[in-house]
Coordinates of C-alpha atoms and ligand atoms in Angstrom, one line a residue:
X1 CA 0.0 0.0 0.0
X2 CA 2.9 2.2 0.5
X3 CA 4.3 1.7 -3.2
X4 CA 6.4 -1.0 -3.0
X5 CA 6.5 -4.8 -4.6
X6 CA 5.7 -7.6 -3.2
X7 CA 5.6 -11.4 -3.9
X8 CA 4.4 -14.2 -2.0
X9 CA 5.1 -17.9 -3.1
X10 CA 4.4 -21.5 -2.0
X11 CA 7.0 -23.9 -2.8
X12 CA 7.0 -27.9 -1.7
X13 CA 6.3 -30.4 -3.3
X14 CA 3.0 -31.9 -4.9
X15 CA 0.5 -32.8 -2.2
X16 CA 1.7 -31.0 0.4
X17 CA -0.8 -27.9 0.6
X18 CA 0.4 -25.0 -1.6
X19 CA -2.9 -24.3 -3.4
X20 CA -4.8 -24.9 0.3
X21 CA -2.3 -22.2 2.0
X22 CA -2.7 -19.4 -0.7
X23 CA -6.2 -20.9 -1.9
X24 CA -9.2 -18.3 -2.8
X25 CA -11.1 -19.6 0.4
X26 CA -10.9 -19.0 4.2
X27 CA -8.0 -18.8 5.5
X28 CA -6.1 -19.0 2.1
X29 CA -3.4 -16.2 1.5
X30 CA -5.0 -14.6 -1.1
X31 CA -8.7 -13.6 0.6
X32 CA -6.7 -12.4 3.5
X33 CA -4.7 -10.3 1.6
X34 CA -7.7 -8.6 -0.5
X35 CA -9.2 -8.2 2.8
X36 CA -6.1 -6.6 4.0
X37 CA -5.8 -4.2 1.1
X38 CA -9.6 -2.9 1.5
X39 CA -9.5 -2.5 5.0
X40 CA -6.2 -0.3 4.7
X41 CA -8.4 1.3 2.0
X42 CA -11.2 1.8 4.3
X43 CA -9.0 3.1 6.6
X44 CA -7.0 5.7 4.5
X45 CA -9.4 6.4 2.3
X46 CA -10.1 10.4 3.9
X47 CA -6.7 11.5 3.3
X48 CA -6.1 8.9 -0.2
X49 CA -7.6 7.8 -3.3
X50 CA -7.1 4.5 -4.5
X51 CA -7.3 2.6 -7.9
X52 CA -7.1 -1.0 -7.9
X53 CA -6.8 -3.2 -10.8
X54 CA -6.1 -7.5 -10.7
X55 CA -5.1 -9.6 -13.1
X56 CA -4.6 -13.8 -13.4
X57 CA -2.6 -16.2 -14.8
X58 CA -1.4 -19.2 -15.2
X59 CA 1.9 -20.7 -16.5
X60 CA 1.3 -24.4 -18.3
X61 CA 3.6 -26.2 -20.1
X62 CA 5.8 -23.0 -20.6
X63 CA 3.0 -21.4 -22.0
X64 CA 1.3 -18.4 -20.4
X65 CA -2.5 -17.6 -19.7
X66 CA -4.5 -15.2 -19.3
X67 CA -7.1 -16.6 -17.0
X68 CA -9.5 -13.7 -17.1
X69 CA -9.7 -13.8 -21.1
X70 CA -8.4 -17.4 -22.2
X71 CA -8.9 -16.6 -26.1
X72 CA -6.0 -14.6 -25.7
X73 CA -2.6 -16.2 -27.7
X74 CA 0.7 -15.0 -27.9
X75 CA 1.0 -13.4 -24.1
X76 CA 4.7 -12.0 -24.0
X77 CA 7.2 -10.9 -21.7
X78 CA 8.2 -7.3 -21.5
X79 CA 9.9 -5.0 -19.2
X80 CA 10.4 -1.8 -18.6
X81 CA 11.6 0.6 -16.0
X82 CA 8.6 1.4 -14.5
X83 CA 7.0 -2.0 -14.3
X84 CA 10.4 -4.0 -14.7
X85 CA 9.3 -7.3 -15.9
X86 CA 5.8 -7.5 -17.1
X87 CA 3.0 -9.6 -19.3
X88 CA 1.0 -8.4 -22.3
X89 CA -1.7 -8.3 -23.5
X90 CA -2.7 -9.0 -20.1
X91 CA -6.9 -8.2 -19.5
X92 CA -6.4 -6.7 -16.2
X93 CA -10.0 -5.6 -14.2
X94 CA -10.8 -3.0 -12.2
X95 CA -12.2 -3.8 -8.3
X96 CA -13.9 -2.3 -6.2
X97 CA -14.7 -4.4 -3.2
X98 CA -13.5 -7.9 -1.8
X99 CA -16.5 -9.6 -2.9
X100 CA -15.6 -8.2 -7.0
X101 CA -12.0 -9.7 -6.1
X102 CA -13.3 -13.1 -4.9
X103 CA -15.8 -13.0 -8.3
X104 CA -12.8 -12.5 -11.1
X105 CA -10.3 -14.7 -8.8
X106 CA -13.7 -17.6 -9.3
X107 CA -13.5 -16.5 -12.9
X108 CA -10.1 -17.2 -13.3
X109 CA -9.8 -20.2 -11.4
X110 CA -12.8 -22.2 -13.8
X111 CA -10.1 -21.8 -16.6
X112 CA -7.3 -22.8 -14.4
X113 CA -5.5 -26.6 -15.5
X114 CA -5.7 -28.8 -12.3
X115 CA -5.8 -32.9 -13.1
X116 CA -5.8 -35.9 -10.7
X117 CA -2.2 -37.2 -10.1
X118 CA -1.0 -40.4 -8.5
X119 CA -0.3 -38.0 -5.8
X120 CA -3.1 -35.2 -5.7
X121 CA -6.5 -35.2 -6.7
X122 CA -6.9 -31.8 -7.5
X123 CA -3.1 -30.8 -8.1
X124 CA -2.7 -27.8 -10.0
X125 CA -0.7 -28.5 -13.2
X126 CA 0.4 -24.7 -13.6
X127 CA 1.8 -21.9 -11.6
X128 CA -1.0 -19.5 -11.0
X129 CA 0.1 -15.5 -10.8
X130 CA -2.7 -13.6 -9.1
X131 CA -1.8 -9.8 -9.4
X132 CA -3.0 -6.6 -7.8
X133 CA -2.2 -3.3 -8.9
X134 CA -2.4 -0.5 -6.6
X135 CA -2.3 3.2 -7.3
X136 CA -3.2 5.9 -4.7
X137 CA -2.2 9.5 -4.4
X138 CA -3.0 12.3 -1.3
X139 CA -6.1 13.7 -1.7
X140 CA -5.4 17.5 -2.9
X141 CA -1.4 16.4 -2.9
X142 CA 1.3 18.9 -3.7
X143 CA 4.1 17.7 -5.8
X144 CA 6.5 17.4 -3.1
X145 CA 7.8 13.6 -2.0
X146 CA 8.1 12.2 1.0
X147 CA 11.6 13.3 2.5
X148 CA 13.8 10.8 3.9
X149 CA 12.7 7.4 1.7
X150 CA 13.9 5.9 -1.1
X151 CA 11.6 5.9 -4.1
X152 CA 11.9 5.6 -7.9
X153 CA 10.6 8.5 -9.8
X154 CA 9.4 8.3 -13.1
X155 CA 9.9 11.2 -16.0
X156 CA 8.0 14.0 -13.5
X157 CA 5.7 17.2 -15.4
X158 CA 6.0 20.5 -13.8
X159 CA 3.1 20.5 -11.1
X160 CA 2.4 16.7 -11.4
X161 CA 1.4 15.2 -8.6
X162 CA 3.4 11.6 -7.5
X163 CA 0.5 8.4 -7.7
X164 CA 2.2 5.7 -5.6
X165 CA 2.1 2.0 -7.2
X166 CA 2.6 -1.0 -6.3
X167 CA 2.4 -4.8 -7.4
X168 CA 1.3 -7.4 -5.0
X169 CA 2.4 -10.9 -6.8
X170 CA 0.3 -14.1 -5.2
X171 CA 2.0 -17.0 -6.5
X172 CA 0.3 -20.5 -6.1
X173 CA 3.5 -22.9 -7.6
X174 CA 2.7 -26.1 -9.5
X175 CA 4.0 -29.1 -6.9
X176 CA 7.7 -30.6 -7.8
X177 CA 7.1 -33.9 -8.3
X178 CA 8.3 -37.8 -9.0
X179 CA 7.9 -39.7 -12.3
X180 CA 4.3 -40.2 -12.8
X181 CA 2.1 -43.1 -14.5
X182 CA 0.0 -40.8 -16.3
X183 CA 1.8 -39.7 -20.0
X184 CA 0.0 -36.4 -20.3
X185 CA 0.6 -36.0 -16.4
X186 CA 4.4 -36.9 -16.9
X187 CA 4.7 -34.3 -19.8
X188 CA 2.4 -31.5 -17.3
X189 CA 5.3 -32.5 -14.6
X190 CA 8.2 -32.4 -16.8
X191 CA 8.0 -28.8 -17.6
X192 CA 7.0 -28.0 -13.4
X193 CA 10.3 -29.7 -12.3
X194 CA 12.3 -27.7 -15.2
X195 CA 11.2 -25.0 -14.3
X196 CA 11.1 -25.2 -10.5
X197 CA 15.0 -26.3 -11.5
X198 CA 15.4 -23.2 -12.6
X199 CA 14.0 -21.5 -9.8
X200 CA 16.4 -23.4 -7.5
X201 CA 19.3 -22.4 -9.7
X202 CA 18.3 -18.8 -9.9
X203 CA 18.3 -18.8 -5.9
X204 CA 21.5 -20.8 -5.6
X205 CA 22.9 -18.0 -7.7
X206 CA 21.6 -15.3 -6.2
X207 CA 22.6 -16.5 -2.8
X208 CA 25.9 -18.0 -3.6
X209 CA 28.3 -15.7 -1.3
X210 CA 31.4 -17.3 -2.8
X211 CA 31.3 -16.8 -6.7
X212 CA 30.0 -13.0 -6.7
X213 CA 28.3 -11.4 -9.2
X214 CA 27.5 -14.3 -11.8
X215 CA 25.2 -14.6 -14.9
X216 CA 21.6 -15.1 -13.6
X217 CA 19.6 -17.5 -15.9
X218 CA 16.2 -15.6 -15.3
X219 CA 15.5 -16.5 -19.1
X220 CA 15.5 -20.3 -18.8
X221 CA 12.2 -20.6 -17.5
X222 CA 8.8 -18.2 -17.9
X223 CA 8.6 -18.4 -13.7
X224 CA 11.7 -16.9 -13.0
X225 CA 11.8 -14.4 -15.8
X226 CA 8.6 -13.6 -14.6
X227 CA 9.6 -13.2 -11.1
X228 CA 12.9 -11.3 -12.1
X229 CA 12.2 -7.9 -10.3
X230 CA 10.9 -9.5 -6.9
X231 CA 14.0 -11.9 -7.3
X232 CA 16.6 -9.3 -8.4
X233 CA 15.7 -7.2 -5.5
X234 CA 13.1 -4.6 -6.1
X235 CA 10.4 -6.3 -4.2
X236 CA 9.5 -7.8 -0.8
X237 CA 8.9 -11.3 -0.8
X238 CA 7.4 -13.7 1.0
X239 CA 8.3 -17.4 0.6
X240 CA 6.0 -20.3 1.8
X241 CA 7.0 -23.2 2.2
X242 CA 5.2 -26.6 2.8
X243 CA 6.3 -30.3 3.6
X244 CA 4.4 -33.5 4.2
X245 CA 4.9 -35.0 6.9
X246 CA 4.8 -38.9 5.1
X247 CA 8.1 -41.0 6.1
X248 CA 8.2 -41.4 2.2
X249 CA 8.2 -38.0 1.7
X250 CA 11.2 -37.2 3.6
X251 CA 13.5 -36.7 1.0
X252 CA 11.5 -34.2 -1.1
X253 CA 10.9 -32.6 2.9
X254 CA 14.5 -32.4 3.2
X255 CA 15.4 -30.3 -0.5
X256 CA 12.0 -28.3 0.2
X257 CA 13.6 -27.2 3.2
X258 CA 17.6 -27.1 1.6
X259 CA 15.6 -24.5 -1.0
X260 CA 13.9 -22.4 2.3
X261 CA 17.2 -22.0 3.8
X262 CA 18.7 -20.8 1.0
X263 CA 15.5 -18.5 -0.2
X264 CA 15.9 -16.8 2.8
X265 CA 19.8 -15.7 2.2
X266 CA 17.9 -13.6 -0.5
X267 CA 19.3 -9.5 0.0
X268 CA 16.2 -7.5 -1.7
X269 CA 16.3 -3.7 -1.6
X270 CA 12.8 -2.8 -2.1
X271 CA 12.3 1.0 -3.5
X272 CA 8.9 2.3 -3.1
X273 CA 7.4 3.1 -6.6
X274 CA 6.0 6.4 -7.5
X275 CA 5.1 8.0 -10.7
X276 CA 4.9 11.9 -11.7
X277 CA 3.3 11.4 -15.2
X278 CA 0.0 10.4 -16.6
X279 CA 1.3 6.6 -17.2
X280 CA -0.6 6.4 -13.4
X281 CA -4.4 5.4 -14.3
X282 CA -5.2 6.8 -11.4
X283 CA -3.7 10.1 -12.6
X284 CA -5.4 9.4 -16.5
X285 CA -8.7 8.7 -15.2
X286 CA -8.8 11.9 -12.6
X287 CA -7.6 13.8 -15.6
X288 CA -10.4 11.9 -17.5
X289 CA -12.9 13.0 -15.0
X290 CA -12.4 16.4 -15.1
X291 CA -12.7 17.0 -18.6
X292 CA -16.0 14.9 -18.8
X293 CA -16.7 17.5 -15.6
X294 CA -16.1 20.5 -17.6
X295 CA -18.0 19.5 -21.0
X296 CA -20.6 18.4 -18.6
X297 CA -20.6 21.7 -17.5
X298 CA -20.2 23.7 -21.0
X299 CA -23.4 21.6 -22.0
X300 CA -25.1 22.4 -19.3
X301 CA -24.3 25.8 -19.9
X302 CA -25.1 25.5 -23.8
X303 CA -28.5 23.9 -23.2
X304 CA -29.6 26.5 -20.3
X305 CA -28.5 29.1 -22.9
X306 CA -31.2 27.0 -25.8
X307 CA -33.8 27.0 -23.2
X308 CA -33.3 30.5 -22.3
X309 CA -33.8 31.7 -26.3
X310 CA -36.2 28.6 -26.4
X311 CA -38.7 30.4 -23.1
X312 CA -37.8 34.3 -25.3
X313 CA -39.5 32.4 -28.0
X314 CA -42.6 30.4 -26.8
X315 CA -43.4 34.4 -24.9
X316 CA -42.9 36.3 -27.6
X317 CA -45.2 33.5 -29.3
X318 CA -48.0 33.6 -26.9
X319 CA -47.9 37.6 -27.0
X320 CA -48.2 37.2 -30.4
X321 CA -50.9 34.9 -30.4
X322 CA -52.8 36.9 -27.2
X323 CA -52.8 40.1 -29.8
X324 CA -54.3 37.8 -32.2
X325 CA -57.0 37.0 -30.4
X326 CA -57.3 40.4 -29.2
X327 CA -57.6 41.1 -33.2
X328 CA -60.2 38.5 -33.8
X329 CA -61.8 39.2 -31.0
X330 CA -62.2 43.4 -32.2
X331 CA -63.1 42.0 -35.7
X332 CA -65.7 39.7 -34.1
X333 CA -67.1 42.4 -32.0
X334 CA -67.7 44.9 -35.1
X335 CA -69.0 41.9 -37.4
X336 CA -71.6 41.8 -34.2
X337 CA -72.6 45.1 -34.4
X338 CA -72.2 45.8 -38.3
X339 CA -74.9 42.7 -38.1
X340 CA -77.0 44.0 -35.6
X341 CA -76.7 47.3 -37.2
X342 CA -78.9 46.0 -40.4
X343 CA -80.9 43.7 -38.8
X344 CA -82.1 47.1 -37.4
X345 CA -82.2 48.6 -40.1
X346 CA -84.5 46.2 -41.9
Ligands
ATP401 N1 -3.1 -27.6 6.4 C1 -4.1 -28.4 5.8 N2 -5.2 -28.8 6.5 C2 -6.1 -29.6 6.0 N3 -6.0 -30.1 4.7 C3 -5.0 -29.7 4.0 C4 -3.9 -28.9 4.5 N4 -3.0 -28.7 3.6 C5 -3.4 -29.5 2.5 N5 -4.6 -30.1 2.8 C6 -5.3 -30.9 1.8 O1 -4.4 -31.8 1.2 C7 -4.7 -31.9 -0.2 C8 -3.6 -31.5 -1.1 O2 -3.3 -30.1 -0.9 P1 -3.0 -29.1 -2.1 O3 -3.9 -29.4 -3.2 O4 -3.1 -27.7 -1.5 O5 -1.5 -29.5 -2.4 P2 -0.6 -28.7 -3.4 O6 0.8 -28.6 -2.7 O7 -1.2 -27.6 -4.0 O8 -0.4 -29.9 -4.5 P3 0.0 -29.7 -6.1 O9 1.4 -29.4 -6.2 O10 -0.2 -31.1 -6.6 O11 -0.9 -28.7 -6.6 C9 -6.0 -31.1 -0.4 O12 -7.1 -32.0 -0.4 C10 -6.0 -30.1 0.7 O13 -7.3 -29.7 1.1
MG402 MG1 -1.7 -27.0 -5.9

């Protein structure tokens, strides 16, 4: 809420309760969270405005998507400075209470690929990516930042005023798993374990005190290129991670936990975002607003204007028509007595 990332993860290994720990329902991560997020609205909301936008998607078979708008091919990675690394076209919707969060998340998760496993009945055979984007500015803000905090400022206008925005990153990871009997299943957990490999590498690299700065393979799999800026540093993350408690299971118990020790050697240096220019929605749509505001106004203006000439009109009308009958009313009287006149005379 105060402009910085954030990204929160479950990692362990199939079965163990990732989806149940971030799940849409009570007590999952996620609801708490959009409940979190509206009640800090709630609470701030004399002194702020907020804008609030959510996206979902899902990564399967190294393929992203977009689980709000599933006809849509081709999803790509981008980045920029402002967003770092970011997915498009992605339909993102705007919310406006918990219960509109809850009814796109519902949305999302009817296109979402879960199968039966050996393991799992309902395992999820993608890595889900729920996102909310949060803007907010001061009500009646002057241009001057906060002092004392690091931030990154984009390309400021003279007299803009800074919109704050964040990215809040719930990821639901696919389960690392062993051989399968399933063919489809065994091609579905194929990909998960490359590219949870890859995650595991990234973090080895990243916490690797001994070999320094060394080549980071973000790019070898679509989770950790997306997860690049939390990973690199801008973000604040928050790493889940679960275990069976089986016997059998110990081994997989033992590298989930190998993977938390060395997740949480991560150094991250979160900056809070803000932006001065009219990239912000928040700042486009206030803008928006007030022009829509001012033609309102000029119309109304314009139409009490045609109503004024209109009223001018339907009097000078009616005084027009009242002399008529005044006319008539002379020529009737006359026609009267010319009438009366020779019936007097006969
Ligand atoms: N803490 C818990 N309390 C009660 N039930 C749980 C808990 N954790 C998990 N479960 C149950 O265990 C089963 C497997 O959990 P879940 O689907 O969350 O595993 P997962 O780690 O997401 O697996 P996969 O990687 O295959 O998707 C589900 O039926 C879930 O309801
Ligand atoms: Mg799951």
């Amino acid at each position: 809420m105060e402009g910085y990332h954030v990204t929160v993860f479950a990692y362990g290994q199939t079965a163990s309760g990732k989806t149940y720990t971030m799940a849409k329902d009570q007590p999952g991560v996620i609801p708490q969270a959009v409940d979190d997020v509206f009640d800090h609205i709630r609470r701030a909301s004399e002194n702020q405005e907020f804008l609030l936008r959510v996206s979902y998607m899902e990564i399967y078979n190294e393929q992203i998507k977009d689980l709000l708008n599933p006809e849509t091919v081709d999803l790509k990675i981008l980045e920029d400075r402002r967003r770092g690394v970011y997915v498009s076209p992605l339909k993102e919707e705007i919310v406006t209470s918990p219960r509109s969060v809850m009814k796109v998340i519902q949305r999302g998760e009817s296109n979402r690929h879960v199968g039966t496993t050996d393991f799992n009945e309902y395992s999820s055979r993608s890595h889900t990516i729920f996102q909310m984007i949060i803007e907010s500015r001061e009500r009646g803000a002057t241009p001057e930042p906060l002092a004392g905090q690091s931030r990154r400022v984009s390309s400021a206008k003279p007299g803009a005023v800074a919109v704050r925005f964040s990215q809040l990153n719930l990821i639901d990871l696919a389960g690392s798993e062993k051989a399968t009997t399933d063919l489809e299943r065994r091609k579905e957990g194929a990909y998960i374990n490359k590219s949870l490999l890859t995650l595991g590498n990234v973090i080895s690299k990243l916490t690797d005190l001994k070999t320094g700065p060394a080549h980071i393979p973000y790019r070898d799999s679509k989770l950790t290129r997306i997860l690049q800026s939390s990973l690199s540093g801008n973000a604040k993350i928050s790493v889940i991670c679960t275990v069976s408690p089986v016997i059998n299971n110990l081994e997989e118990s033992h590298n989930t936990l190998k993977f938390a020790a060395r997740v949480k050697n991560i150094r991250t240096r979160a900056e809070m975002n803000q932006i001065m220019d009219d990239k912000a929605l928040l700042q486009k749509y206030r803008q928006e607003i007030q022009e829509l505001r001012g033609k309102l106004t000029e119309m109304n203006d314009f139409f009490e204007k045609e109503k004024l000439q209109e009223l001018t009109q339907l009097k000078q009308e009616k005084l027009k028509w009242e002399e008529e009958m005044a006319e008539n009313q002379l020529v009737r009287c006359a026609q009267q007595f010319y009438v009366d006149f020779l019936i007097g005379r006969l």
